[in-house]
Short mmCIF file of C-alpha atoms and ligand atoms in Angstrom, two decimals:
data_model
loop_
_atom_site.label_atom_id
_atom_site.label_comp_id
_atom_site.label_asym_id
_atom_site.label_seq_id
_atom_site.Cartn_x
_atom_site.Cartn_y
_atom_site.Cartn_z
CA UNK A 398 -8.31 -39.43 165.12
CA UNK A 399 -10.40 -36.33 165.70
CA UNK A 400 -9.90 -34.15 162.02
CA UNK A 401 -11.44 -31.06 163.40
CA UNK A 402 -8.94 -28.44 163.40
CA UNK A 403 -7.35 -26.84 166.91
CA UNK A 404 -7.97 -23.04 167.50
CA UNK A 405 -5.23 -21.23 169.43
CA UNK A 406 -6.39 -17.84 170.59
CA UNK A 407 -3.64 -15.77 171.78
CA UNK A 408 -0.43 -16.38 169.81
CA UNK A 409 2.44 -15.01 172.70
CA UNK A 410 3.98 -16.63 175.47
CA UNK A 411 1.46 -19.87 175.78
CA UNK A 412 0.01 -19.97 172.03
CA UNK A 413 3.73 -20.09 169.72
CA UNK A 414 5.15 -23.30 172.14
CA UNK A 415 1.84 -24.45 171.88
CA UNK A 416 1.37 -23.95 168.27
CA UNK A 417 5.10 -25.53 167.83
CA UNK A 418 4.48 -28.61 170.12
CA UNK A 419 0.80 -28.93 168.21
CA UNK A 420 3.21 -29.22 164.81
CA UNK A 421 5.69 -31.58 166.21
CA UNK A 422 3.17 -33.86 167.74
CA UNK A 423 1.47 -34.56 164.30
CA UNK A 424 -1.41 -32.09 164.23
CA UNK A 425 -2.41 -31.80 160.86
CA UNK A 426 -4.29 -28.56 161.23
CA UNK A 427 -4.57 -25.86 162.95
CA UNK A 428 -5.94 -21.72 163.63
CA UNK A 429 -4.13 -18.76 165.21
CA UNK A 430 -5.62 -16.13 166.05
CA UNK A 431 -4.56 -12.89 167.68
CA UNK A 432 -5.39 -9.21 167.07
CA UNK A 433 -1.39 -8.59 167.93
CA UNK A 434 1.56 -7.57 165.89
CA UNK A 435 4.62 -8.00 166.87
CA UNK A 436 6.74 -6.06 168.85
CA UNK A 437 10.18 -5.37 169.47
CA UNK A 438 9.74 -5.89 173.09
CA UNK A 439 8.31 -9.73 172.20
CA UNK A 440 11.22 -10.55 170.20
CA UNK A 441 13.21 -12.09 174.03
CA UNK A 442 10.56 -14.07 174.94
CA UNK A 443 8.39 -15.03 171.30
CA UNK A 444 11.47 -16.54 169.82
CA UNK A 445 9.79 -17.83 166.96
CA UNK A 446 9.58 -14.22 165.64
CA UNK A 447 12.44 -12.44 164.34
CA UNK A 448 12.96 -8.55 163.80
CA UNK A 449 12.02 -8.65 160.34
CA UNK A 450 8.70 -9.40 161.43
CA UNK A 451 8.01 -6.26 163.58
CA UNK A 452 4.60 -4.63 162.95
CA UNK A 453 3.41 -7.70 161.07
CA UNK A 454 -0.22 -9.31 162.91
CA UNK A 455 1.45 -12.22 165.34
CA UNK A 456 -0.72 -14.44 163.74
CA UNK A 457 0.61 -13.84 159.96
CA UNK A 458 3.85 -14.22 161.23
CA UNK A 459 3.46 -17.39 163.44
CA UNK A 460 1.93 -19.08 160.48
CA UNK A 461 5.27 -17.94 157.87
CA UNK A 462 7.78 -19.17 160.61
CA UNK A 463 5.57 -22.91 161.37
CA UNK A 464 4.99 -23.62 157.62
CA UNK A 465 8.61 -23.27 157.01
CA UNK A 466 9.55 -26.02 159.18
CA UNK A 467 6.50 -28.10 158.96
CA UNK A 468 5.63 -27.17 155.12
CA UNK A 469 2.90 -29.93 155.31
CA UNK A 470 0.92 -28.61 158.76
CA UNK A 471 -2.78 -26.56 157.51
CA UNK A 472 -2.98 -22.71 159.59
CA UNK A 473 -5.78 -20.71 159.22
CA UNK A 474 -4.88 -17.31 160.59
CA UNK A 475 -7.48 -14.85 162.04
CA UNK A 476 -5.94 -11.43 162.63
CA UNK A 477 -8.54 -10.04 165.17
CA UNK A 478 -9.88 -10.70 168.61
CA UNK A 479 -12.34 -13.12 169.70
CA UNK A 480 -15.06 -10.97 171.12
CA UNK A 481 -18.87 -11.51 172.16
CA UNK A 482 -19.86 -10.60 168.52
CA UNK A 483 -18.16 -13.25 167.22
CA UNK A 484 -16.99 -15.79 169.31
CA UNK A 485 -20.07 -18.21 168.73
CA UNK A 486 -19.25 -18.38 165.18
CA UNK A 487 -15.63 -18.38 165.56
CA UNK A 488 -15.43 -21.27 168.41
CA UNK A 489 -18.14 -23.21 165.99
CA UNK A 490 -15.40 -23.99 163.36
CA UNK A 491 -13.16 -25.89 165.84
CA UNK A 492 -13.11 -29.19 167.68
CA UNK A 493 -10.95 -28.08 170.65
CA UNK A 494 -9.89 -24.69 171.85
CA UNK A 495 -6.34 -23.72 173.79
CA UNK A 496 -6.79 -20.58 175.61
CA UNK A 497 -3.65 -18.70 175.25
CA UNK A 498 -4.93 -15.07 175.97
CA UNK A 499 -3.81 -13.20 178.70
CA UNK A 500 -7.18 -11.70 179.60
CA UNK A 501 -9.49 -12.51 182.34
CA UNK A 502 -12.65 -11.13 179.73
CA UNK A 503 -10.97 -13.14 177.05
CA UNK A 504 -10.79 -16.34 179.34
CA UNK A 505 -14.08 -15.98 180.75
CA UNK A 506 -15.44 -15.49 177.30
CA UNK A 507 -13.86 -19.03 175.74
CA UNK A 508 -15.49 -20.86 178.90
CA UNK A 509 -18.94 -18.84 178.31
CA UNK A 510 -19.12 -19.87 174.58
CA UNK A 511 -17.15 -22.96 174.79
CA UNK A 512 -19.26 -24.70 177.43
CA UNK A 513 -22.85 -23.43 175.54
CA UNK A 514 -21.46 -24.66 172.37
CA UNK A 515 -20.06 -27.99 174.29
CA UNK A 516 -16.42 -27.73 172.67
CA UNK A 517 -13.74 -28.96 174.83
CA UNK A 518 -11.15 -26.25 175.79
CA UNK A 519 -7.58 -26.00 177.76
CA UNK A 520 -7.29 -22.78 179.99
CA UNK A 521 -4.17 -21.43 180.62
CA UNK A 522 -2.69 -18.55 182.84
CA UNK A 523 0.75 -17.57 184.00
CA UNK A 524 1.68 -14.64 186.38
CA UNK A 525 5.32 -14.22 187.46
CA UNK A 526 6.85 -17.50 188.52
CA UNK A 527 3.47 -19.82 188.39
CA UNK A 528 1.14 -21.07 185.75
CA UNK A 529 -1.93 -23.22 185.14
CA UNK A 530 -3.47 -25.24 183.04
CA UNK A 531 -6.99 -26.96 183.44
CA UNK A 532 -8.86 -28.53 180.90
CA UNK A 533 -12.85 -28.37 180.19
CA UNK A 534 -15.19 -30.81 178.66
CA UNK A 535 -18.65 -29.41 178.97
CA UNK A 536 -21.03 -31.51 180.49
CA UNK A 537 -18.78 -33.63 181.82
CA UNK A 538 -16.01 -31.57 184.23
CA UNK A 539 -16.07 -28.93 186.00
CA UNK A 540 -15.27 -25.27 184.03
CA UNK A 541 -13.29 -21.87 185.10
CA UNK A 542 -16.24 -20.47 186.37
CA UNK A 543 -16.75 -23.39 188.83
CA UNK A 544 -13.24 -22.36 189.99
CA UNK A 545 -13.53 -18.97 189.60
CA UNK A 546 -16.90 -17.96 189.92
CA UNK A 547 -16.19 -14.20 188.34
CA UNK A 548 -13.32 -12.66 186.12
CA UNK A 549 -11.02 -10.63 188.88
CA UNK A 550 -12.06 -7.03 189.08
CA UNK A 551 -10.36 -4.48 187.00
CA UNK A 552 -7.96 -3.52 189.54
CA UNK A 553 -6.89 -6.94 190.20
CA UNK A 554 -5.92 -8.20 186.47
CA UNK A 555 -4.05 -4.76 185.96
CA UNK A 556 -1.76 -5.97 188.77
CA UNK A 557 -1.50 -9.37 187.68
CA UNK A 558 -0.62 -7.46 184.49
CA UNK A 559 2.10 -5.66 186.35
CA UNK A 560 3.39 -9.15 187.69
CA UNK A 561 4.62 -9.97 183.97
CA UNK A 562 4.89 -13.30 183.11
CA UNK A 563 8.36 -16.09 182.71
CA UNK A 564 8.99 -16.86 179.47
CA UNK A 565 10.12 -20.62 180.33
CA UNK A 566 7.15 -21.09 182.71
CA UNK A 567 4.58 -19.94 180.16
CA UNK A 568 6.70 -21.72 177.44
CA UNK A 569 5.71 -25.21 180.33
CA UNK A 570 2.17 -24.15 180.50
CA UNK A 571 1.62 -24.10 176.78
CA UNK A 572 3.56 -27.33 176.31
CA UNK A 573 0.96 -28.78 178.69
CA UNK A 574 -1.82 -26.96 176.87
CA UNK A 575 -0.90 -28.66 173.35
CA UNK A 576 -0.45 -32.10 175.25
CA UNK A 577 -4.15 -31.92 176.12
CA UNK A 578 -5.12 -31.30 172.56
CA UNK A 579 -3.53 -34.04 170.90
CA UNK A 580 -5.03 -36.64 173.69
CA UNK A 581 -8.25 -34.88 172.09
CA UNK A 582 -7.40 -35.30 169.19
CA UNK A 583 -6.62 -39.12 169.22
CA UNK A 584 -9.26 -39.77 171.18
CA UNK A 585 -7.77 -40.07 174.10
CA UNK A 586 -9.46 -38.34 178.03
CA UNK A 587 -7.59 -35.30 178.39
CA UNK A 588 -4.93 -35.88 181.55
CA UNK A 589 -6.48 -32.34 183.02
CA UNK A 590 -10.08 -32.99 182.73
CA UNK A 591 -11.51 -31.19 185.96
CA UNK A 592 -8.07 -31.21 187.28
CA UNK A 593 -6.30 -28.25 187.53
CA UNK A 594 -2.13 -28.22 187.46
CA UNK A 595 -0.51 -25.63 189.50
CA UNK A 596 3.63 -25.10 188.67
CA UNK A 597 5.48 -22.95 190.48
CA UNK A 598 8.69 -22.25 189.81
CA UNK A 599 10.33 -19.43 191.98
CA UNK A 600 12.97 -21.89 193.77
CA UNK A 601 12.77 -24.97 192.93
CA UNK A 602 10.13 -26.27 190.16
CA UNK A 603 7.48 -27.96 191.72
CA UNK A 604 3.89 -29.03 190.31
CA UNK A 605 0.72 -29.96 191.75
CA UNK A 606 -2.30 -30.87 190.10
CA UNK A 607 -5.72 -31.16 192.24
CA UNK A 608 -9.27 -31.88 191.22
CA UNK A 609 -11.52 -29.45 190.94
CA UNK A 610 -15.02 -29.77 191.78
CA UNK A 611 -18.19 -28.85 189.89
CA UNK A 612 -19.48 -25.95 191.77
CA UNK A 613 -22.98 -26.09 192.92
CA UNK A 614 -24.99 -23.22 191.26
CA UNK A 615 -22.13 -22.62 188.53
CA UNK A 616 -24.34 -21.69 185.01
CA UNK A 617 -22.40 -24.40 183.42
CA UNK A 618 -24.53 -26.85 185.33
CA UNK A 619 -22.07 -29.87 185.70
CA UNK A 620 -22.65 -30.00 189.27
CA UNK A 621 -26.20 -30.75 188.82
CA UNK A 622 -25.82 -33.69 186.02
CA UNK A 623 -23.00 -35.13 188.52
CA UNK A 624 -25.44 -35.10 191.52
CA UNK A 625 -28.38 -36.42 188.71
CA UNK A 626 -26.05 -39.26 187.89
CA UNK A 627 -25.71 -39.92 191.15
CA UNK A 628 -28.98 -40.35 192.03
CA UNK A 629 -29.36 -42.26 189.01
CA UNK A 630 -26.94 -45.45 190.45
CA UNK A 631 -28.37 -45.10 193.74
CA UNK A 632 -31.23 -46.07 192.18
CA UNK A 633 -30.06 -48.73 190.17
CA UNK A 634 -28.63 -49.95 193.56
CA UNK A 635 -30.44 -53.45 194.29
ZN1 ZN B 1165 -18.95 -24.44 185.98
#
């Protein structure tokens, strides 16, 4: 078992049922960290916070609520946004990294500094009725920016803004999210490695999960150590 502790940035919709499945699961420590306090308005959909713990930082009050019911589970708790300044430094710490955030910057950011540091992360996103979850391991599978390319222009993520997300799909994405990091953590593949899972949930719930290829020309450069490694049992071919 991998003893390196989980980092969850973004502690709303995807980072508390992830952070409550990580503690339920047997993760023996792990970091929140969000620049967020907490709102009246989260109070329907967070239900691990209560009003009494309006206008504390998420984080703070994420930790109080876990360590009550699992008194023996280790959280660090970092108040403040992950930023270019100190994301390096930050993502160092940690063996595996769940992005919870509901940025395009912020997700593009954890790739950027998770794939040049080579830590393994889980992206998530949810707008409306439909999530997604895809996990990364540097140098090996493809990462967001193979299936991206470029964070959405500004335009475009204030609408997805305006598109809210569903508290029970995001609660299914983050499930999914802390799944991947306890495979990590016992050593196990992760089940989303290069594959990206699509649910959708307007009518009926349905899920998908395709592979996604390295993208030729993506900075990340797993499509070029795939096509090396090809090359590399062609010629070990007889
Ligand atoms: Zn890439």
């Amino acid at each position: 078992m991998d003893g390196r502790p989980i980092l969850i940035v973004g502690v709303g919709g995807l980072g508390v049922p992830a952070a409550l499945t990580l503690a339920k699961r047997g993760a023996g420590r792990i970091a929140l960290m969000d620049p967020d306090r907490v709102e009246l308005s989260n109070l329907p959909r967070q239900v691990i916070f209560s009003a009494a713990h309006v206008g504390l930082p998420k984080a703070v009050a994420a930790r109080e609520q876990l360590k009550r019911r699992f008194p023996g589970l280790e959280i660090d708790c970092l108040p403040w946004a992950l930023g270019p300044d100190n994301a390096d430094s930050v993502v160092r710490r940690f063996g595996f990294v769940i992005d919870a955030t509901d940025s395009p910057a912020a997700k593009f950011l954890i790739n950027d500094r998770c794939v040049a540091l080579q830590k393994p992360f889980v992206y998530g996103g949810v707008l409306g009725f439909s999530g997604q979850a895809m996990t990364v391991v540097p140098g090996r599978s493809a990462c967001l920016r193979c299936l991206f390319e470029e964070p959405p222009q500004a335009g475009e993520a204030a609408s997805c803004r305006q598109a809210g997300i569903v508290g029970p799909v995001a609660a299914a994405v983050g499930i999914v999210q802390a799944d991947e990091a306890i495979r990590w953590l016992h050593g196990e593949p992760p089940a989303l490695e290069g594959r990206l899972l699509t649910l959708e949930a307007a009518n009926v719930a349905r899920t998908r999960v395709i592979d996604v290829r390295a993208r030729p020309g993506c900075p990340c450069g797993a499509a070029q150590r795939a096509q090396m490694s090809e090359d590399h049992e062609l010629c070990r071919q007889p």
